[in-house]
Amino acid sequence: MPRARPSVSVIIPNYNYEKTLRACLTSVFAQSHTPIDVIVVDDASTDASRDIAREFDVVLIANPRNSGVSTARNLGAAAARGEVLFFLDSDTALHPEALANAADLLRDDPGLGCVHGVLDPEPLFDDGPVERYHALHAHFWRRRAVGEVRTAFFALGAIRKDVFEATGPFDENLRDSEDVEYSGRLVRTHRILMTEAIRGRHDDVDRLGDMLREQYRRSQLLIAALGQIREGGLTANRPLGVLAAALTLPTLPFGLLTPWLLLVPAVCVLLFACADPGLSRFALRTRGPAFLLYFTAVHFVLHQAIVLGAARGAVRRLTEPDFGPSGRRRVEDVPGDRPGAPAATPTTTG
């Protein structure tokens, strides 16, 4: 006789996602495995997010100060009653079997500490070609990596509560790359699985400038994640492509010496375009040759934001003691003091 499926708490951090929160919550309450509780941690939104959350049977934790996704997830985990914590970003809608599949996988394999999923190749709300690019890329590199991995992404992921408590909370000093830092601790004691059995449809930024600014900000913490990446952690982009993109702009001035030296950046662009043939074939097969050209151009520009962000992050890591994971900080142990903790106690409504 099969063991009972473990209870699941869904934890949804939210900050100003009124556009997607209703679709996210609707998908949670349409699951084949009903969660024991659904906890929305609103991180001081200024839009109608809290009103939307109150339309559903959720526990709403209202954080009085915007403290970041790590703090929001920790607050949700502390309030959760389930044996499994399913973290879901508020811009993602689940497929109906996601909770059931996550609970079954964690029940059937005691050595498995965390499972996380794959995003659909189509956006939750299609707002144009930039969003189509992002959805296609996010789906492809996750699907390529399915299996046992060394990195967990908690935008769409589940972890046994006892494993979460043993690993410790998310680092509240991090507003980006918190998944990578957490994975570095988690993988020392438990296995991590990425699986297509857990699926969701994600809504992303739809303007090129917004996407580049977001990538620049997130990439600043890449230098702090190098250790986990070296140990086999997941990466979204091929190293050859990143290197070729990084060398393209700095080699352009060579053309001032002689036009022949313009071949150097031209070769870099060609290497970039050929660095990930599987991704290019997927974009071509999915949306055709015209979109492939657009996709490659946007992908190249995005890599420039990655390179610039990583460079800025390296400088900040050398010059700012508080930058990066909390382990770098030299602070005295003060009871009740947590990096990034809210200044006031959040309010909770059922």
mmCIF file of C-alpha atoms in Angstrom:
data_model
loop_
_atom_site.group_PDB
_atom_site.id
_atom_site.type_symbol
_atom_site.label_atom_id
_atom_site.label_comp_id
_atom_site.label_asym_id
_atom_site.label_seq_id
_atom_site.Cartn_x
_atom_site.Cartn_y
_atom_site.Cartn_z
ATOM 1 C CA MET A 1 0.000 0.000 0.000
ATOM 2 C CA PRO A 2 1.560 3.360 -1.031
ATOM 3 C CA ARG A 3 2.392 5.845 1.672
ATOM 4 C CA ALA A 4 0.183 8.888 2.036
ATOM 5 C CA ARG A 5 1.201 11.926 0.046
ATOM 6 C CA PRO A 6 2.791 14.561 2.329
ATOM 7 C CA SER A 7 0.998 17.803 3.048
ATOM 8 C CA VAL A 8 2.177 20.842 1.108
ATOM 9 C CA SER A 9 2.373 24.508 2.054
ATOM 10 C CA VAL A 10 2.602 26.926 -0.869
ATOM 11 C CA ILE A 11 4.653 30.040 -0.112
ATOM 12 C CA ILE A 12 4.305 32.965 -2.509
ATOM 13 C CA PRO A 13 6.498 36.051 -2.049
ATOM 14 C CA ASN A 14 5.023 39.070 -3.789
ATOM 15 C CA TYR A 15 6.002 42.631 -4.505
ATOM 16 C CA ASN A 16 3.819 44.703 -6.855
ATOM 17 C CA TYR A 17 2.676 41.804 -9.040
ATOM 18 C CA GLU A 18 -1.007 42.647 -9.241
ATOM 19 C CA LYS A 19 -0.838 41.768 -12.953
ATOM 20 C CA THR A 20 -0.083 38.089 -12.317
ATOM 21 C CA LEU A 21 -1.008 37.337 -8.705
ATOM 22 C CA ARG A 22 -4.594 36.346 -9.467
ATOM 23 C CA ALA A 23 -3.496 33.901 -12.184
ATOM 24 C CA CYS A 24 -0.846 32.516 -9.838
ATOM 25 C CA LEU A 25 -3.319 31.922 -6.998
ATOM 26 C CA THR A 26 -5.988 30.543 -9.325
ATOM 27 C CA SER A 27 -3.500 27.914 -10.497
ATOM 28 C CA VAL A 28 -2.619 26.982 -6.904
ATOM 29 C CA PHE A 29 -6.254 26.441 -5.946
ATOM 30 C CA ALA A 30 -6.785 24.327 -9.090
ATOM 31 C CA GLN A 31 -4.148 21.768 -8.070
ATOM 32 C CA SER A 32 -5.007 18.079 -8.025
ATOM 33 C CA HIS A 33 -3.284 17.866 -4.615
ATOM 34 C CA THR A 34 -4.853 20.523 -2.387
ATOM 35 C CA PRO A 35 -2.309 22.401 -0.280
ATOM 36 C CA ILE A 36 -2.752 22.459 3.496
ATOM 37 C CA ASP A 37 -2.169 26.210 3.418
ATOM 38 C CA VAL A 38 -1.311 28.933 0.924
ATOM 39 C CA ILE A 39 0.798 31.753 2.321
ATOM 40 C CA VAL A 40 1.200 35.024 0.441
ATOM 41 C CA VAL A 41 3.971 37.179 1.853
ATOM 42 C CA ASP A 42 3.417 40.664 0.514
ATOM 43 C CA ASP A 43 6.675 42.606 0.671
ATOM 44 C CA ALA A 44 5.218 46.109 1.127
ATOM 45 C CA SER A 45 3.500 46.319 -2.260
ATOM 46 C CA THR A 46 2.149 49.663 -3.387
ATOM 47 C CA ASP A 47 -0.341 48.239 -5.897
ATOM 48 C CA ALA A 48 -3.537 46.207 -5.402
ATOM 49 C CA SER A 49 -1.723 42.953 -4.603
ATOM 50 C CA ARG A 50 -3.054 42.608 -1.055
ATOM 51 C CA ASP A 51 -6.646 43.145 -2.186
ATOM 52 C CA ILE A 52 -6.202 40.433 -4.808
ATOM 53 C CA ALA A 53 -4.720 38.033 -2.252
ATOM 54 C CA ARG A 54 -7.726 38.570 0.019
ATOM 55 C CA GLU A 55 -10.009 37.242 -2.757
ATOM 56 C CA PHE A 56 -8.597 33.787 -1.996
ATOM 57 C CA ASP A 57 -8.440 31.569 1.087
ATOM 58 C CA VAL A 58 -4.826 32.419 1.910
ATOM 59 C CA VAL A 59 -2.765 33.411 4.886
ATOM 60 C CA LEU A 60 -1.611 36.922 4.033
ATOM 61 C CA ILE A 61 1.559 38.116 5.728
ATOM 62 C CA ALA A 62 1.941 41.851 5.209
ATOM 63 C CA ASN A 63 5.558 42.899 5.560
ATOM 64 C CA PRO A 64 5.672 46.594 6.574
ATOM 65 C CA ARG A 65 8.982 47.208 4.794
ATOM 66 C CA ASN A 66 10.280 45.933 1.466
ATOM 67 C CA SER A 67 12.986 43.498 2.557
ATOM 68 C CA GLY A 68 13.522 41.270 -0.473
ATOM 69 C CA VAL A 69 12.565 37.798 -1.590
ATOM 70 C CA SER A 70 14.797 35.981 0.913
ATOM 71 C CA THR A 71 13.078 37.598 3.883
ATOM 72 C CA ALA A 72 9.657 36.992 2.331
ATOM 73 C CA ARG A 73 10.360 33.290 1.820
ATOM 74 C CA ASN A 74 11.689 32.924 5.355
ATOM 75 C CA LEU A 75 8.571 34.559 6.792
ATOM 76 C CA GLY A 76 6.384 32.207 4.768
ATOM 77 C CA ALA A 77 8.361 29.139 5.805
ATOM 78 C CA ALA A 78 8.068 30.084 9.480
ATOM 79 C CA ALA A 79 4.270 30.222 9.168
ATOM 80 C CA ALA A 80 3.862 27.056 7.057
ATOM 81 C CA ARG A 81 2.199 23.923 8.448
ATOM 82 C CA GLY A 82 2.979 21.510 5.613
ATOM 83 C CA GLU A 83 5.559 18.726 5.493
ATOM 84 C CA VAL A 84 6.684 20.107 2.141
ATOM 85 C CA LEU A 85 7.330 23.764 1.399
ATOM 86 C CA PHE A 86 6.535 24.692 -2.198
ATOM 87 C CA PHE A 87 8.003 28.089 -3.072
ATOM 88 C CA LEU A 88 6.294 29.803 -5.987
ATOM 89 C CA ASP A 89 6.965 33.281 -7.350
ATOM 90 C CA SER A 90 3.862 35.401 -7.821
ATOM 91 C CA ASP A 91 4.533 35.881 -11.558
ATOM 92 C CA THR A 92 4.203 32.144 -12.269
ATOM 93 C CA ALA A 93 1.118 29.931 -12.731
ATOM 94 C CA LEU A 94 1.390 26.197 -12.029
ATOM 95 C CA HIS A 95 0.321 23.248 -14.134
ATOM 96 C CA PRO A 96 -2.422 21.311 -12.281
ATOM 97 C CA GLU A 97 -0.244 18.331 -11.237
ATOM 98 C CA ALA A 98 2.754 20.342 -9.984
ATOM 99 C CA LEU A 99 2.113 19.998 -6.245
ATOM 100 C CA ALA A 100 1.176 16.322 -6.493
ATOM 101 C CA ASN A 101 4.262 15.479 -8.503
ATOM 102 C CA ALA A 102 6.563 17.395 -6.173
ATOM 103 C CA ALA A 103 5.088 15.732 -3.088
ATOM 104 C CA ASP A 104 5.349 12.256 -4.657
ATOM 105 C CA LEU A 105 8.968 12.727 -5.681
ATOM 106 C CA LEU A 106 9.996 13.875 -2.219
ATOM 107 C CA ARG A 107 7.997 11.098 -0.540
ATOM 108 C CA ASP A 108 9.410 8.308 -2.686
ATOM 109 C CA ASP A 109 13.088 9.253 -2.397
ATOM 110 C CA PRO A 110 14.237 10.074 1.160
ATOM 111 C CA GLY A 111 17.661 11.216 -0.075
ATOM 112 C CA LEU A 112 16.057 13.847 -2.283
ATOM 113 C CA GLY A 113 15.880 17.133 -0.438
ATOM 114 C CA CYS A 114 14.539 19.460 -3.115
ATOM 115 C CA VAL A 115 12.789 19.296 -6.480
ATOM 116 C CA HIS A 116 12.255 22.192 -8.843
ATOM 117 C CA GLY A 117 10.700 22.607 -12.215
ATOM 118 C CA VAL A 118 10.804 23.824 -15.789
ATOM 119 C CA LEU A 119 9.098 26.907 -17.169
ATOM 120 C CA ASP A 120 6.935 26.788 -20.291
ATOM 121 C CA PRO A 121 8.363 28.196 -23.545
ATOM 122 C CA GLU A 122 5.396 30.584 -23.762
ATOM 123 C CA PRO A 123 4.942 33.500 -21.330
ATOM 124 C CA LEU A 124 2.006 33.659 -18.940
ATOM 125 C CA PHE A 125 0.861 36.881 -20.635
ATOM 126 C CA ASP A 126 2.387 37.451 -24.058
ATOM 127 C CA ASP A 127 3.355 41.112 -24.207
ATOM 128 C CA GLY A 128 5.702 41.056 -27.171
ATOM 129 C CA PRO A 129 8.956 39.752 -28.648
ATOM 130 C CA VAL A 130 11.200 40.594 -25.664
ATOM 131 C CA GLU A 131 9.063 38.452 -23.394
ATOM 132 C CA ARG A 132 8.917 35.684 -26.019
ATOM 133 C CA TYR A 133 12.712 35.707 -26.171
ATOM 134 C CA HIS A 134 13.004 35.437 -22.401
ATOM 135 C CA ALA A 135 10.425 32.645 -22.066
ATOM 136 C CA LEU A 136 12.029 30.612 -24.847
ATOM 137 C CA HIS A 137 15.509 30.905 -23.364
ATOM 138 C CA ALA A 138 14.370 30.208 -19.786
ATOM 139 C CA HIS A 139 12.535 27.075 -20.910
ATOM 140 C CA PHE A 140 15.354 25.753 -23.068
ATOM 141 C CA TRP A 141 18.249 25.851 -20.616
ATOM 142 C CA ARG A 142 16.148 24.403 -17.804
ATOM 143 C CA ARG A 143 14.818 21.582 -19.960
ATOM 144 C CA ARG A 144 18.357 20.828 -21.137
ATOM 145 C CA ALA A 145 19.471 20.429 -17.523
ATOM 146 C CA VAL A 146 16.690 18.137 -16.241
ATOM 147 C CA GLY A 147 17.946 15.460 -13.889
ATOM 148 C CA GLU A 148 20.023 15.561 -10.751
ATOM 149 C CA VAL A 149 21.656 18.984 -10.426
ATOM 150 C CA ARG A 150 23.586 21.034 -7.883
ATOM 151 C CA THR A 151 21.458 24.181 -8.041
ATOM 152 C CA ALA A 152 17.868 24.747 -6.974
ATOM 153 C CA PHE A 153 15.640 27.567 -8.196
ATOM 154 C CA PHE A 154 12.898 28.416 -5.749
ATOM 155 C CA ALA A 155 10.712 30.405 -8.111
ATOM 156 C CA LEU A 156 9.153 27.006 -8.794
ATOM 157 C CA GLY A 157 10.513 24.504 -6.307
ATOM 158 C CA ALA A 158 9.717 22.322 -3.307
ATOM 159 C CA ILE A 159 11.781 21.254 -0.310
ATOM 160 C CA ARG A 160 10.914 19.058 2.653
ATOM 161 C CA LYS A 161 10.347 21.244 5.697
ATOM 162 C CA ASP A 162 12.756 19.257 7.849
ATOM 163 C CA VAL A 163 15.442 19.706 5.178
ATOM 164 C CA PHE A 164 14.772 23.453 5.033
ATOM 165 C CA GLU A 165 15.068 23.750 8.794
ATOM 166 C CA ALA A 166 18.301 21.739 8.838
ATOM 167 C CA THR A 167 19.813 23.773 5.982
ATOM 168 C CA GLY A 168 18.818 27.085 7.489
ATOM 169 C CA PRO A 169 16.928 30.096 6.114
ATOM 170 C CA PHE A 170 17.603 32.050 2.944
ATOM 171 C CA ASP A 171 20.346 34.643 3.290
ATOM 172 C CA GLU A 172 18.435 37.862 3.892
ATOM 173 C CA ASN A 173 21.403 39.953 2.799
ATOM 174 C CA LEU A 174 20.742 38.731 -0.770
ATOM 175 C CA ARG A 175 17.969 40.036 -3.002
ATOM 176 C CA ASP A 176 19.396 38.218 -6.038
ATOM 177 C CA SER A 177 21.275 34.914 -6.439
ATOM 178 C CA GLU A 178 19.792 33.778 -3.129
ATOM 179 C CA ASP A 179 18.931 30.438 -4.764
ATOM 180 C CA VAL A 180 22.562 29.819 -5.700
ATOM 181 C CA GLU A 181 23.842 30.619 -2.205
ATOM 182 C CA TYR A 182 21.179 28.392 -0.644
ATOM 183 C CA SER A 183 21.965 25.560 -3.053
ATOM 184 C CA GLY A 184 25.599 25.618 -1.986
ATOM 185 C CA ARG A 185 24.502 24.745 1.553
ATOM 186 C CA LEU A 186 21.720 22.352 0.589
ATOM 187 C CA VAL A 187 23.723 20.180 -1.810
ATOM 188 C CA ARG A 188 26.212 19.259 0.918
ATOM 189 C CA THR A 189 23.584 17.087 2.610
ATOM 190 C CA HIS A 190 20.815 16.358 0.083
ATOM 191 C CA ARG A 191 20.314 15.720 -3.600
ATOM 192 C CA ILE A 192 18.491 18.208 -5.848
ATOM 193 C CA LEU A 193 16.348 17.259 -8.844
ATOM 194 C CA MET A 194 15.185 19.420 -11.722
ATOM 195 C CA THR A 195 12.190 17.812 -13.410
ATOM 196 C CA GLU A 196 9.606 18.480 -16.094
ATOM 197 C CA ALA A 197 7.035 16.885 -13.779
ATOM 198 C CA ILE A 198 6.824 20.328 -12.161
ATOM 199 C CA ARG A 199 5.838 22.936 -14.713
ATOM 200 C CA GLY A 200 4.747 26.553 -14.645
ATOM 201 C CA ARG A 201 4.139 29.445 -16.996
ATOM 202 C CA HIS A 202 6.088 32.588 -16.155
ATOM 203 C CA ASP A 203 5.440 36.255 -16.877
ATOM 204 C CA ASP A 204 8.535 38.351 -17.443
ATOM 205 C CA VAL A 205 9.567 41.877 -18.340
ATOM 206 C CA ASP A 206 8.462 42.896 -21.811
ATOM 207 C CA ARG A 207 10.746 45.880 -22.494
ATOM 208 C CA LEU A 208 14.347 45.511 -23.554
ATOM 209 C CA GLY A 209 15.633 48.262 -21.265
ATOM 210 C CA ASP A 210 13.904 46.763 -18.230
ATOM 211 C CA MET A 211 15.308 43.325 -19.026
ATOM 212 C CA LEU A 212 18.853 44.653 -19.407
ATOM 213 C CA ARG A 213 18.673 46.609 -16.158
ATOM 214 C CA GLU A 214 17.358 43.551 -14.344
ATOM 215 C CA GLN A 215 20.104 41.325 -15.774
ATOM 216 C CA TYR A 216 22.784 43.898 -14.925
ATOM 217 C CA ARG A 217 21.568 43.992 -11.329
ATOM 218 C CA ARG A 218 21.387 40.230 -10.958
ATOM 219 C CA SER A 219 24.754 39.641 -12.595
ATOM 220 C CA GLN A 220 26.529 41.698 -9.978
ATOM 221 C CA LEU A 221 26.303 38.714 -7.645
ATOM 222 C CA LEU A 222 27.722 36.215 -10.156
ATOM 223 C CA ILE A 223 31.195 36.616 -8.683
ATOM 224 C CA ALA A 224 29.846 35.440 -5.328
ATOM 225 C CA ALA A 225 28.346 32.368 -7.029
ATOM 226 C CA LEU A 226 31.511 31.232 -8.808
ATOM 227 C CA GLY A 227 32.277 28.584 -6.198
ATOM 228 C CA GLN A 228 28.913 26.889 -6.668
ATOM 229 C CA ILE A 229 29.192 27.178 -10.454
ATOM 230 C CA ARG A 230 32.653 25.604 -10.433
ATOM 231 C CA GLU A 231 31.225 22.665 -8.477
ATOM 232 C CA GLY A 232 28.719 21.962 -11.236
ATOM 233 C CA GLY A 233 25.955 24.425 -10.472
ATOM 234 C CA LEU A 234 23.497 25.296 -13.220
ATOM 235 C CA THR A 235 24.267 28.089 -15.655
ATOM 236 C CA ALA A 236 21.883 29.577 -18.196
ATOM 237 C CA ASN A 237 24.516 30.502 -20.783
ATOM 238 C CA ARG A 238 27.481 28.778 -22.423
ATOM 239 C CA PRO A 239 30.897 29.991 -21.166
ATOM 240 C CA LEU A 240 32.159 30.351 -24.755
ATOM 241 C CA GLY A 241 29.273 32.674 -25.565
ATOM 242 C CA VAL A 242 29.887 34.791 -22.474
ATOM 243 C CA LEU A 243 33.600 35.040 -23.303
ATOM 244 C CA ALA A 244 32.972 35.920 -26.954
ATOM 245 C CA ALA A 245 30.458 38.601 -25.991
ATOM 246 C CA ALA A 246 32.852 39.982 -23.386
ATOM 247 C CA LEU A 247 35.644 40.351 -25.955
ATOM 248 C CA THR A 248 33.585 41.881 -28.756
ATOM 249 C CA LEU A 249 33.297 45.497 -27.603
ATOM 250 C CA PRO A 250 36.824 45.827 -26.131
ATOM 251 C CA THR A 251 38.361 44.645 -29.426
ATOM 252 C CA LEU A 252 36.422 47.111 -31.604
ATOM 253 C CA PRO A 253 39.044 49.905 -31.148
ATOM 254 C CA PHE A 254 41.598 47.632 -32.819
ATOM 255 C CA GLY A 255 40.029 48.794 -36.075
ATOM 256 C CA LEU A 256 41.530 52.241 -35.483
ATOM 257 C CA LEU A 257 44.962 50.699 -36.008
ATOM 258 C CA THR A 258 44.055 48.918 -39.212
ATOM 259 C CA PRO A 259 40.715 47.859 -40.704
ATOM 260 C CA TRP A 260 41.954 44.269 -40.847
ATOM 261 C CA LEU A 261 41.841 44.099 -37.060
ATOM 262 C CA LEU A 262 38.083 44.532 -37.228
ATOM 263 C CA LEU A 263 38.158 40.824 -37.989
ATOM 264 C CA VAL A 264 38.809 40.237 -34.281
ATOM 265 C CA PRO A 265 35.425 41.521 -33.008
ATOM 266 C CA ALA A 266 33.766 40.002 -36.103
ATOM 267 C CA VAL A 267 35.148 36.592 -35.148
ATOM 268 C CA CYS A 268 33.953 37.155 -31.575
ATOM 269 C CA VAL A 269 30.422 37.832 -32.825
ATOM 270 C CA LEU A 270 30.553 34.724 -34.997
ATOM 271 C CA LEU A 271 31.772 32.622 -32.053
ATOM 272 C CA PHE A 272 28.946 34.007 -29.932
ATOM 273 C CA ALA A 273 26.342 33.124 -32.566
ATOM 274 C CA CYS A 274 27.692 29.565 -32.779
ATOM 275 C CA ALA A 275 28.341 29.029 -29.066
ATOM 276 C CA ASP A 276 25.024 27.312 -28.332
ATOM 277 C CA PRO A 277 23.779 25.542 -31.483
ATOM 278 C CA GLY A 278 21.100 23.658 -29.552
ATOM 279 C CA LEU A 279 19.530 26.903 -28.384
ATOM 280 C CA SER A 280 19.657 28.366 -31.902
ATOM 281 C CA ARG A 281 18.011 25.275 -33.391
ATOM 282 C CA PHE A 282 15.308 25.408 -30.737
ATOM 283 C CA ALA A 283 14.527 29.079 -31.448
ATOM 284 C CA LEU A 284 14.487 28.372 -35.197
ATOM 285 C CA ARG A 285 12.234 25.346 -34.842
ATOM 286 C CA THR A 286 9.860 27.095 -32.448
ATOM 287 C CA ARG A 287 9.434 30.517 -34.052
ATOM 288 C CA GLY A 288 11.192 30.517 -37.427
ATOM 289 C CA PRO A 289 14.260 32.158 -39.044
ATOM 290 C CA ALA A 290 13.211 35.800 -38.571
ATOM 291 C CA PHE A 291 12.745 35.296 -34.850
ATOM 292 C CA LEU A 292 16.085 33.457 -34.652
ATOM 293 C CA LEU A 293 17.852 36.584 -35.936
ATOM 294 C CA TYR A 294 15.996 38.712 -33.408
ATOM 295 C CA PHE A 295 16.634 36.159 -30.675
ATOM 296 C CA THR A 296 20.387 36.104 -31.369
ATOM 297 C CA ALA A 297 20.625 39.913 -31.370
ATOM 298 C CA VAL A 298 18.760 40.255 -28.065
ATOM 299 C CA HIS A 299 20.788 37.391 -26.605
ATOM 300 C CA PHE A 300 24.000 39.212 -27.530
ATOM 301 C CA VAL A 301 22.870 42.478 -25.952
ATOM 302 C CA LEU A 302 21.787 40.596 -22.832
ATOM 303 C CA HIS A 303 25.274 39.105 -22.574
ATOM 304 C CA GLN A 304 26.731 42.600 -22.551
ATOM 305 C CA ALA A 305 24.585 43.366 -19.503
ATOM 306 C CA ILE A 306 25.802 40.125 -17.885
ATOM 307 C CA VAL A 307 29.459 41.015 -18.478
ATOM 308 C CA LEU A 308 29.073 44.607 -17.250
ATOM 309 C CA GLY A 309 27.092 43.495 -14.205
ATOM 310 C CA ALA A 310 29.666 40.837 -13.294
ATOM 311 C CA ALA A 311 32.473 43.395 -13.620
ATOM 312 C CA ARG A 312 30.600 45.839 -11.408
ATOM 313 C CA GLY A 313 29.971 43.040 -8.913
ATOM 314 C CA ALA A 314 33.666 42.172 -8.779
ATOM 315 C CA VAL A 315 34.494 45.789 -7.904
ATOM 316 C CA ARG A 316 31.767 45.931 -5.270
ATOM 317 C CA ARG A 317 32.950 42.673 -3.737
ATOM 318 C CA LEU A 318 36.398 44.213 -3.242
ATOM 319 C CA THR A 319 35.217 47.583 -1.970
ATOM 320 C CA GLU A 320 31.950 46.964 -0.072
ATOM 321 C CA PRO A 321 32.125 44.691 3.009
ATOM 322 C CA ASP A 322 28.328 44.288 3.126
ATOM 323 C CA PHE A 323 28.044 43.238 -0.514
ATOM 324 C CA GLY A 324 27.197 39.605 -1.191
ATOM 325 C CA PRO A 325 26.369 36.701 1.117
ATOM 326 C CA SER A 326 26.114 37.336 4.853
ATOM 327 C CA GLY A 327 29.035 35.005 5.496
ATOM 328 C CA ARG A 328 31.352 37.800 4.329
ATOM 329 C CA ARG A 329 30.037 40.281 6.855
ATOM 330 C CA ARG A 330 31.852 40.925 10.095
ATOM 331 C CA VAL A 331 29.138 41.751 12.572
ATOM 332 C CA GLU A 332 28.734 41.019 16.248
ATOM 333 C CA ASP A 333 26.167 38.420 17.205
ATOM 334 C CA VAL A 334 23.241 40.363 18.569
ATOM 335 C CA PRO A 335 20.175 38.380 19.723
ATOM 336 C CA GLY A 336 17.345 38.815 17.258
ATOM 337 C CA ASP A 337 19.472 40.716 14.755
ATOM 338 C CA ARG A 338 19.317 39.335 11.227
ATOM 339 C CA PRO A 339 20.749 40.921 8.085
ATOM 340 C CA GLY A 340 17.835 42.221 6.046
ATOM 341 C CA ALA A 341 15.238 41.533 8.713
ATOM 342 C CA PRO A 342 12.148 43.746 8.677
ATOM 343 C CA ALA A 343 12.181 46.760 10.952
ATOM 344 C CA ALA A 344 8.717 45.955 12.292
ATOM 345 C CA THR A 345 6.685 42.825 12.870
ATOM 346 C CA PRO A 346 4.670 41.742 9.801
ATOM 347 C CA THR A 347 0.928 41.487 10.195
ATOM 348 C CA THR A 348 -0.880 38.263 9.323
ATOM 349 C CA THR A 349 -4.445 37.802 8.182
ATOM 350 C CA GLY A 350 -6.220 34.589 7.336
#
